[in-house]
Every structure is written in structure tokens, then in C-alpha cells.
Amino acid sequence: MASRLKGKFAIVGVGETKLGKLPDWTTLGLHLDAIKRAVEDAGLKIQDVDGLVTNQPLEDTHRSYAVRVAHAAGINPTYATDLALGGATPCAMVQHAVMAIDAGLCKTVVCVHARKQATRHQTPTRGQPLRDGEEDFEEPFGLYGAVVNHAMAARRHMFEYGTKSEDLAEIAVATRGHACLNPAATMRKPITVADHQGSRWIVEPLRLLDCCLVSDGGGAVVVTSAARAKDLRRPAVYVLGFGQHHPHFSLLEARSLTTLGGKVSAERAFKMAGLRPSDMHFAEIYDCFTITTLITLEDYGFCKKGEGKDWVKNGRIALGGELPVNTHGGLLSQAHIEGMLHVTEAVRQLRWDDVEPERQAKECRYGVVSGHGAALSMHATLVLGREPA
Amino acid sequence: MASRLKGKFAIVGVGETKLGKLPDWTTLGLHLDAIKRAVEDAGLKIQDVDGLVTNQPLEDTHRSYAVRVAHAAGINPTYATDLALGGATPCAMVQHAVMAIDAGLCKTVVCVHARKQATRHQTPTRGQPLRDGEEDFEEPFGLYGAVVNHAMAARRHMFEYGTKSEDLAEIAVATRGHACLNPAATMRKPITVADHQGSRWIVEPLRLLDCCLVSDGGGAVVVTSAARAKDLRRPAVYVLGFGQHHPHFSLLEARSLTTLGGKVSAERAFKMAGLRPSDMHFAEIYDCFTITTLITLEDYGFCKKGEGKDWVKNGRIALGGELPVNTHGGLLSQAHIEGMLHVTEAVRQLRWDDVEPERQAKECRYGVVSGHGAALSMHATLVLGREPA
């Protein structure tokens, strides 16, 4: 049934704000800047947009943040929602845009995601403690925050499959290599496996260079029907498949720490697209930590479970290799915008004329994007292509 | 395009929790209770459910509340989202359920909404002030909270159309009349127009009896395909049409205070259903205040703009009249569950065997449900029917 939607909708514009430490910007300002850039990129006017999907900033109020952003941007929406799926949000936003247009609620949707994590506002009304865990059975015992959760998954992967810290280093090094080719990336000094191994523990077995950045910034994409996309100024990038799976909430409920929501989510996305992992020319894989990338590559079927540690070596996931992964530098080395720039980067790669030539995945026609949410609990997938079928 | 979805999906189960002051219940507990009741009502097992849409409690964390509730309930979701559209949330939840099933993300979705407003938990981590407004240009000047916003709309309606407080009383009296027939309603003592006129001002021109209750409680519905619905134990109630419109965010941006999002939202919902307002046999109209009901009835086209004040009189909106409105007693007299019970009540009316005989709208085949969000800014509509076409 889902394959009815394959190739019927397209991403026709992308926008990326400045990244890094942006103390002079508000979260709302970043949303508006990303929207403006994406709509201009599509060759549209803001009045052409009638739907908006946003992330939910932590300082959210009871009133819809999506409706707030819409009207600040000059959009009068007949569809608006904000999503709270952590790092799975950007992929899920595009899915909601497709569904809402298909249902007739609207015609052209902007999906926008922005956060201020590096220079966070702390005002009295917004000053609640940053909470990201389960307050009864996790936080009081120190199981608090993303790095602790992912360290547990890394430890378990090491136990089950013999994965070592040096294996994770391969992912950090390849990703940094891509960031060095991206002028928008925050971290542009090359690193080696030895640098990774010399970096300090954050939470064992994760070292500093296993961990993503903490950034301010935003990104946006414009989604519309394939029919409308044909008349616009930039090459359309088609939505071929998508999926979601949220296999637990609390880490303590997880059925597995080494097979996550990506397995079911990607199976569904590939099935909808009628494509296999081996058809992909690149992958933008959510990389809050190196272990996340490793687990997701296995879950997506690029290699068997437990074989990721060898599979990622010898340049396979670097540009020029069999499957370039995180061609923008990812959360590890470009900036942490909760995966939104994984989506914009995939679109830009598939346009062929939008990234630096040395950063272009050659003759790419298909790419996959993963999003992964807090406590390893949420997952969403997009399969994108240069052609609708 | 939207009419492709007409009648293809159905509500097959409803659940309603206890209502009122429930200090012994948590918000999560109310969600779980409503889900359990709805799934049992449908004759399904929790394992049959693979999608969940929830409201967003104010004490939400960064991690998806929908995923939290799903796993607490035993649902392993391939679609989950939580919505923050205020009182427009319940109608929008059903729309998201339909879209997600249609897109192939899942097959059977529970939409659940619960709040603790009457006996709210206040713990240190949840103790942020209740904020429901715009912090730069509204709150500092006293434009704070729902009753103030709606009082401005009421005053404007009075200025433009000559509506009087006594006219609003008609809505309060008719709604209370229905609550008196509903054992689940909080307020079951009949009232008269004189009682309304004798009740104290809350914010002029709104009196105590123009205002909704403040309640604890929850409700849920199960949505699945019309094909699956045929095999289930209860009569299916079909989703025939839906719409949304969110015409402003801050009240200060509103293009009008007397024509709101309901106009566009209902036009789209009726068009999708291929039906007119005059085809409806009852209406469950969001009634946070009497003025909301009046404006929505006009916006939906039951009468012309400005003529609501006479149209609602002489028993027209009471059971037995031309268009029974809020047959459960609404937010004004049953309980304030942000419109979720408007949806469950519409389903129960259309089943013909599920409410007290004296509360049954006779031979009803079509009904419309409205949801209306904070600061008059958000609106969603559902048209439901006993038959798929």
C-alpha cells in the first residue's frame, strides 16, 4: 500500500543557517532564517507555503510552536505540527509533509529544525533543568543523558561482537575527513586513529572523539508534489521510501542495545522504495556517537550484525569508497542540528551541483538518511532519489 | 484529491476515563486507562495496535511522550507522535492516524488525550509556571490565559453584531440540559438564563457560566482501515472529512476575532466529505467558552456570521431540536478534556446503542466535531458518519 506514495513527492528547496556558537541568534530566528533560505532556494514565495512542520524546542509552550513559527514567517497554514522524536524528528518531518499533502490538507510544506544547544538562553520562565531521561528509575541512578545511554550500547556491542574502541575510531576519522572538505563544518582539522585513541574518556568506552558536537543552528527543506516540483528552479529530489520504529522508551525497557529501531524502520523504507541497501550510493547516518553509526549501518543491512567493525575499515565509508557515510561531516564534525543537516546534505548530494566537487558522491542516484532519537528509543528513515522511480 | 480518503478509515473503539478531580491518578495513568478502555471496546488486543498519537502534557520532556505512553501501554509502534495543537489536538490526532495508516506506516492507531488540570502535580522538576501566552507582547500587559483572549472575541462579536450576554446564556443552558442527561457529567443541576445572568463576571463580558470546567481525565479512540473495521465487535464510525486552519499565533496577529480558523477548516472538511452543514444531525463544538461555540457555529456555516445569537435560541441546539450541540454536556458542563470527549461522544452517538436513550440524537447518520486551540489560533474539524459514503 505504501508504495503508492513512492516518488509522488519531492524536496525542492533546502536551507542551512550559520552553525556553531551563535549567541546573537534566538531559536525562533534560526527557524525563520532556515525557512527563508529553503523557500528562496526553491524559487518560491513564502505565500506559496501552506504547511509547516517544526521540531519542538525545549522551551516550548502549550501553544503549538509550529503555529508560532508559521505566523512569524508569514505562512498561513492549513497544516501545522511540531514533532518531538529527538534525532528522528527531521526524517519524520518529511514523512508528515508527504502525508499531509497526500491527504489534501495542504500543498507545499516547509520542514524546519533549529536548536540553540551551544549558547542556550536561560531566562526565568525557560530555566527548567534540561531533562532528557526517565525520572523514576534512570536519573536517580546516574543513567542520565545521551552519552551514558550510548556508552551502554557500545559496551554491549563490544561484549557481543568483539568491537573495539579502535574500530569506532574509523568512523570518527572518516567523518572528519568529510568535514575537512566542507567549508560549513565546525571541525576541519584532520584526525587519525591515534588521535582518537589518545582522546580522553567521556563515558567509557566512549572517548571525546566518539562524541558529537554541541551546536547552534538550523536547517529546512521544502516538500511538495512531484507534479509541482517539475516547474521549480532546482532539481527535485524524490521521496522514495520511509519508515519509523520506536522499539522502547526507557533504556531499561530495551529488548536489545545492539539492534535498534533502525532495523524495522529501514526494512519498511527500502520495501516502499523497492530498493536494497546495496542500491544506495551514499548514506547520511545519524551519528550522535560513533557507535550509533556502527549499529545503524548493521541494522540497515549494509553488513551483518556484528560485522560493522571490519566493514567500516579501509576507506569503505569515506568519499570514493563503496558507501560514503556522512559526506557533510555529520554531528561528529560538522554540527549537531539533530540530523536536519543529514536531510539537507542528502538532497544536495542528489542535485549533483550543490556541494564542493571534492565532496560530491560520484554519480549518486539513491541515498538513505537515518534519524535516531533519545535513549536509542526512536528511529525514522528516508530513502531519497534523483528520479521518482 | 482528499476525497480519496473519504470513508476509507473508521473509529472502532472509544474509551473514557473517570472525570473530575482525580488526585490519585497520574497523567500517564489516565492515558493508559483511556487506551485500555478503547482497545477493549474495539474487541482488540493491545498487540494489535502499532501506532499511537497523544497530546503533549505540559510536563513533557525532550523525549517523545507518545513513545513513552506507547511502551507503558505495551504498544511497539511503527508510528508515534504527540501533538500540541491545544483544543484542536483531538481532531488532528484522528487525522494523523488516518494519514499514517494510509501511508503504510502502521495499521491500527490509538489516539489518546489526557490531562490533569484540576489536581495538577507540582514537583520541583515539573514546577515551571503554567505558560500559555506570548511572553514579549501579551503576558506583560495582562493578555494572559484563555478567558482573557476569549473575552476579547466576545466583546468584538458584541460590537460587530449586537450579540448580548443573554444570547450566550442560551448556549450554557442548552449544554447544561444535555449534561443533566449524562451520568458522566460533572455539572448536573439544571440552569436557566437567569442563573447565567446572575453569575459573576470572570472577565467581562464572560460570566462564570460562560466558562468551561477545569478537569482531570482522558479519552481515546482506535482508528483503523474500513476493511479491518468490518470484522470488529462494535459498529464502525467512518471518517468522512477533515480539515485544519491555524490563522494566527498571537492574538495580536489575528486578522479577525469573530471569524476564526473554523471557517477554512470546516469548508475543507465538508468538501472532502461531499456534505453540507445542513446534512449534519448533530455537532460537537469545542466550547471552552460559550462564545467559542457561537463563533464556530457561524464559521461552520450553520447560520450566517452575526446571526448566531438568534439561531441558537428556541431549542434549536438542544436534543430534539434541529441541530443538537454538545450532546454530552461539553467542556462547559461535562468535563474539560480539551475536546477529546467531543470525539468520543460523536462516535457514541453514531453507534445508536451507546448513550442513554434520552441523550441519543434521533436517527443520526452524520455529525461534525470541532477542535479549537489556545488564543483562538488553531482549529481542526472532523466529519464522521455511520456509513462510509
mmCIF file with all atom_site columns, N, CA, C and O in Angstrom, chain A residues 7 34 86 111 121 147-148 166 181 194 213 225 243-244 246 252 320 371 383:
data_model
loop_
_atom_site.group_PDB
_atom_site.id
_atom_site.type_symbol
_atom_site.label_atom_id
_atom_site.label_alt_id
_atom_site.label_comp_id
_atom_site.label_asym_id
_atom_site.label_entity_id
_atom_site.label_seq_id
_atom_site.pdbx_PDB_ins_code
_atom_site.Cartn_x
_atom_site.Cartn_y
_atom_site.Cartn_z
_atom_site.occupancy
_atom_site.B_iso_or_equiv
_atom_site.pdbx_formal_charge
_atom_site.auth_seq_id
_atom_site.auth_comp_id
_atom_site.auth_asym_id
_atom_site.auth_atom_id
_atom_site.pdbx_PDB_model_num
ATOM 1  N N  . GLY A 1 7   ? 7.854  8.297  -4.868 1.00 0.00 ? 7   GLY A N  1
ATOM 2  C CA . GLY A 1 7   ? 8.181  9.220  -5.952 1.00 0.00 ? 7   GLY A CA 1
ATOM 3  C C  . GLY A 1 7   ? 7.117  10.251 -6.266 1.00 0.00 ? 7   GLY A C  1
ATOM 4  O O  . GLY A 1 7   ? 7.263  11.037 -7.192 1.00 0.00 ? 7   GLY A O  1
ATOM 5  N N  . ALA A 1 34  ? 16.319 29.633 8.402  1.00 0.00 ? 34  ALA A N  1
ATOM 6  C CA . ALA A 1 34  ? 16.347 28.379 7.628  1.00 0.00 ? 34  ALA A CA 1
ATOM 7  C C  . ALA A 1 34  ? 15.175 28.313 6.653  1.00 0.00 ? 34  ALA A C  1
ATOM 8  O O  . ALA A 1 34  ? 15.327 27.904 5.495  1.00 0.00 ? 34  ALA A O  1
ATOM 9  N N  . GLY A 1 86  ? 13.149 13.551 18.980 1.00 0.00 ? 86  GLY A N  1
ATOM 10 C CA . GLY A 1 86  ? 14.594 13.669 19.129 1.00 0.00 ? 86  GLY A CA 1
ATOM 11 C C  . GLY A 1 86  ? 15.256 13.712 17.767 1.00 0.00 ? 86  GLY A C  1
ATOM 12 O O  . GLY A 1 86  ? 14.780 14.378 16.844 1.00 0.00 ? 86  GLY A O  1
ATOM 13 N N  . CYS A 1 111 ? 9.649  21.920 6.213  1.00 0.00 ? 111 CYS A N  1
ATOM 14 C CA . CYS A 1 111 ? 10.068 21.209 7.423  1.00 0.00 ? 111 CYS A CA 1
ATOM 15 C C  . CYS A 1 111 ? 11.286 21.944 7.953  1.00 0.00 ? 111 CYS A C  1
ATOM 16 O O  . CYS A 1 111 ? 12.283 22.074 7.232  1.00 0.00 ? 111 CYS A O  1
ATOM 17 N N  . HIS A 1 121 ? 19.665 29.997 25.786 1.00 0.00 ? 121 HIS A N  1
ATOM 18 C CA . HIS A 1 121 ? 19.061 31.020 26.637 1.00 0.00 ? 121 HIS A CA 1
ATOM 19 C C  . HIS A 1 121 ? 18.631 30.402 27.966 1.00 0.00 ? 121 HIS A C  1
ATOM 20 O O  . HIS A 1 121 ? 18.100 29.312 27.997 1.00 0.00 ? 121 HIS A O  1
ATOM 21 N N  . VAL A 1 147 ? 25.136 10.465 26.360 1.00 0.00 ? 147 VAL A N  1
ATOM 22 C CA . VAL A 1 147 ? 26.422 9.777  26.286 1.00 0.00 ? 147 VAL A CA 1
ATOM 23 C C  . VAL A 1 147 ? 26.435 8.541  27.176 1.00 0.00 ? 147 VAL A C  1
ATOM 24 O O  . VAL A 1 147 ? 27.002 7.498  26.822 1.00 0.00 ? 147 VAL A O  1
ATOM 25 N N  . VAL A 1 148 ? 25.758 8.609  28.303 1.00 0.00 ? 148 VAL A N  1
ATOM 26 C CA . VAL A 1 148 ? 25.670 7.438  29.182 1.00 0.00 ? 148 VAL A CA 1
ATOM 27 C C  . VAL A 1 148 ? 24.894 6.318  28.491 1.00 0.00 ? 148 VAL A C  1
ATOM 28 O O  . VAL A 1 148 ? 25.324 5.150  28.464 1.00 0.00 ? 148 VAL A O  1
ATOM 29 N N  . GLU A 1 166 ? 39.174 1.095  18.909 1.00 0.00 ? 166 GLU A N  1
ATOM 30 C CA . GLU A 1 166 ? 39.878 1.421  17.658 1.00 0.00 ? 166 GLU A CA 1
ATOM 31 C C  . GLU A 1 166 ? 38.960 1.286  16.444 1.00 0.00 ? 166 GLU A C  1
ATOM 32 O O  . GLU A 1 166 ? 39.161 1.969  15.430 1.00 0.00 ? 166 GLU A O  1
ATOM 33 N N  . LEU A 1 181 ? 36.421 18.755 4.011  1.00 0.00 ? 181 LEU A N  1
ATOM 34 C CA . LEU A 1 181 ? 36.053 19.196 2.658  1.00 0.00 ? 181 LEU A CA 1
ATOM 35 C C  . LEU A 1 181 ? 34.837 20.115 2.658  1.00 0.00 ? 181 LEU A C  1
ATOM 36 O O  . LEU A 1 181 ? 34.393 20.559 1.600  1.00 0.00 ? 181 LEU A O  1
ATOM 37 N N  . ALA A 1 194 ? 45.087 7.309  15.909 1.00 0.00 ? 194 ALA A N  1
ATOM 38 C CA . ALA A 1 194 ? 45.883 7.568  17.118 1.00 0.00 ? 194 ALA A CA 1
ATOM 39 C C  . ALA A 1 194 ? 45.340 8.771  17.889 1.00 0.00 ? 194 ALA A C  1
ATOM 40 O O  . ALA A 1 194 ? 45.303 8.758  19.128 1.00 0.00 ? 194 ALA A O  1
ATOM 41 N N  . LEU A 1 213 ? 29.298 17.101 18.337 1.00 0.00 ? 213 LEU A N  1
ATOM 42 C CA . LEU A 1 213 ? 29.436 18.483 18.784 1.00 0.00 ? 213 LEU A CA 1
ATOM 43 C C  . LEU A 1 213 ? 28.162 18.920 19.489 1.00 0.00 ? 213 LEU A C  1
ATOM 44 O O  . LEU A 1 213 ? 27.144 18.230 19.463 1.00 0.00 ? 213 LEU A O  1
ATOM 45 N N  . SER A 1 225 ? 4.397  18.290 -4.155 1.00 0.00 ? 225 SER A N  1
ATOM 46 C CA . SER A 1 225 ? 4.103  17.144 -5.025 1.00 0.00 ? 225 SER A CA 1
ATOM 47 C C  . SER A 1 225 ? 5.115  17.091 -6.167 1.00 0.00 ? 225 SER A C  1
ATOM 48 O O  . SER A 1 225 ? 5.661  18.110 -6.593 1.00 0.00 ? 225 SER A O  1
ATOM 49 N N  . GLY A 1 243 ? 10.138 5.039  6.770  1.00 0.00 ? 243 GLY A N  1
ATOM 50 C CA . GLY A 1 243 ? 9.697  4.165  7.846  1.00 0.00 ? 243 GLY A CA 1
ATOM 51 C C  . GLY A 1 243 ? 9.997  4.781  9.196  1.00 0.00 ? 243 GLY A C  1
ATOM 52 O O  . GLY A 1 243 ? 10.729 5.776  9.289  1.00 0.00 ? 243 GLY A O  1
ATOM 53 N N  . GLN A 1 244 ? 9.402  4.207  10.217 1.00 0.00 ? 244 GLN A N  1
ATOM 54 C CA . GLN A 1 244 ? 9.666  4.588  11.604 1.00 0.00 ? 244 GLN A CA 1
ATOM 55 C C  . GLN A 1 244 ? 9.627  3.318  12.450 1.00 0.00 ? 244 GLN A C  1
ATOM 56 O O  . GLN A 1 244 ? 8.911  2.367  12.112 1.00 0.00 ? 244 GLN A O  1
ATOM 57 N N  . HIS A 1 246 ? 9.918  2.684  16.915 1.00 0.00 ? 246 HIS A N  1
ATOM 58 C CA . HIS A 1 246 ? 10.288 3.234  18.224 1.00 0.00 ? 246 HIS A CA 1
ATOM 59 C C  . HIS A 1 246 ? 10.206 2.075  19.222 1.00 0.00 ? 246 HIS A C  1
ATOM 60 O O  . HIS A 1 246 ? 9.193  1.898  19.895 1.00 0.00 ? 246 HIS A O  1
ATOM 61 N N  . LEU A 1 252 ? 15.866 0.993  29.948 1.00 0.00 ? 252 LEU A N  1
ATOM 62 C CA . LEU A 1 252 ? 15.698 -0.221 30.737 1.00 0.00 ? 252 LEU A CA 1
ATOM 63 C C  . LEU A 1 252 ? 14.692 -1.177 30.118 1.00 0.00 ? 252 LEU A C  1
ATOM 64 O O  . LEU A 1 252 ? 14.647 -2.353 30.451 1.00 0.00 ? 252 LEU A O  1
ATOM 65 N N  . GLY A 1 320 ? 34.664 8.305  -2.152 1.00 0.00 ? 320 GLY A N  1
ATOM 66 C CA . GLY A 1 320 ? 35.486 7.480  -3.035 1.00 0.00 ? 320 GLY A CA 1
ATOM 67 C C  . GLY A 1 320 ? 35.357 6.004  -2.720 1.00 0.00 ? 320 GLY A C  1
ATOM 68 O O  . GLY A 1 320 ? 35.717 5.162  -3.538 1.00 0.00 ? 320 GLY A O  1
ATOM 69 N N  . GLY A 1 371 ? 17.490 8.828  11.107 1.00 0.00 ? 371 GLY A N  1
ATOM 70 C CA . GLY A 1 371 ? 17.348 9.682  12.281 1.00 0.00 ? 371 GLY A CA 1
ATOM 71 C C  . GLY A 1 371 ? 17.128 8.796  13.493 1.00 0.00 ? 371 GLY A C  1
ATOM 72 O O  . GLY A 1 371 ? 16.413 7.791  13.414 1.00 0.00 ? 371 GLY A O  1
ATOM 73 N N  . VAL A 1 383 ? 14.396 7.234  2.249  1.00 0.00 ? 383 VAL A N  1
ATOM 74 C CA . VAL A 1 383 ? 15.154 6.875  1.049  1.00 0.00 ? 383 VAL A CA 1
ATOM 75 C C  . VAL A 1 383 ? 14.824 7.925  -0.006 1.00 0.00 ? 383 VAL A C  1
ATOM 76 O O  . VAL A 1 383 ? 13.648 8.161  -0.310 1.00 0.00 ? 383 VAL A O  1
#
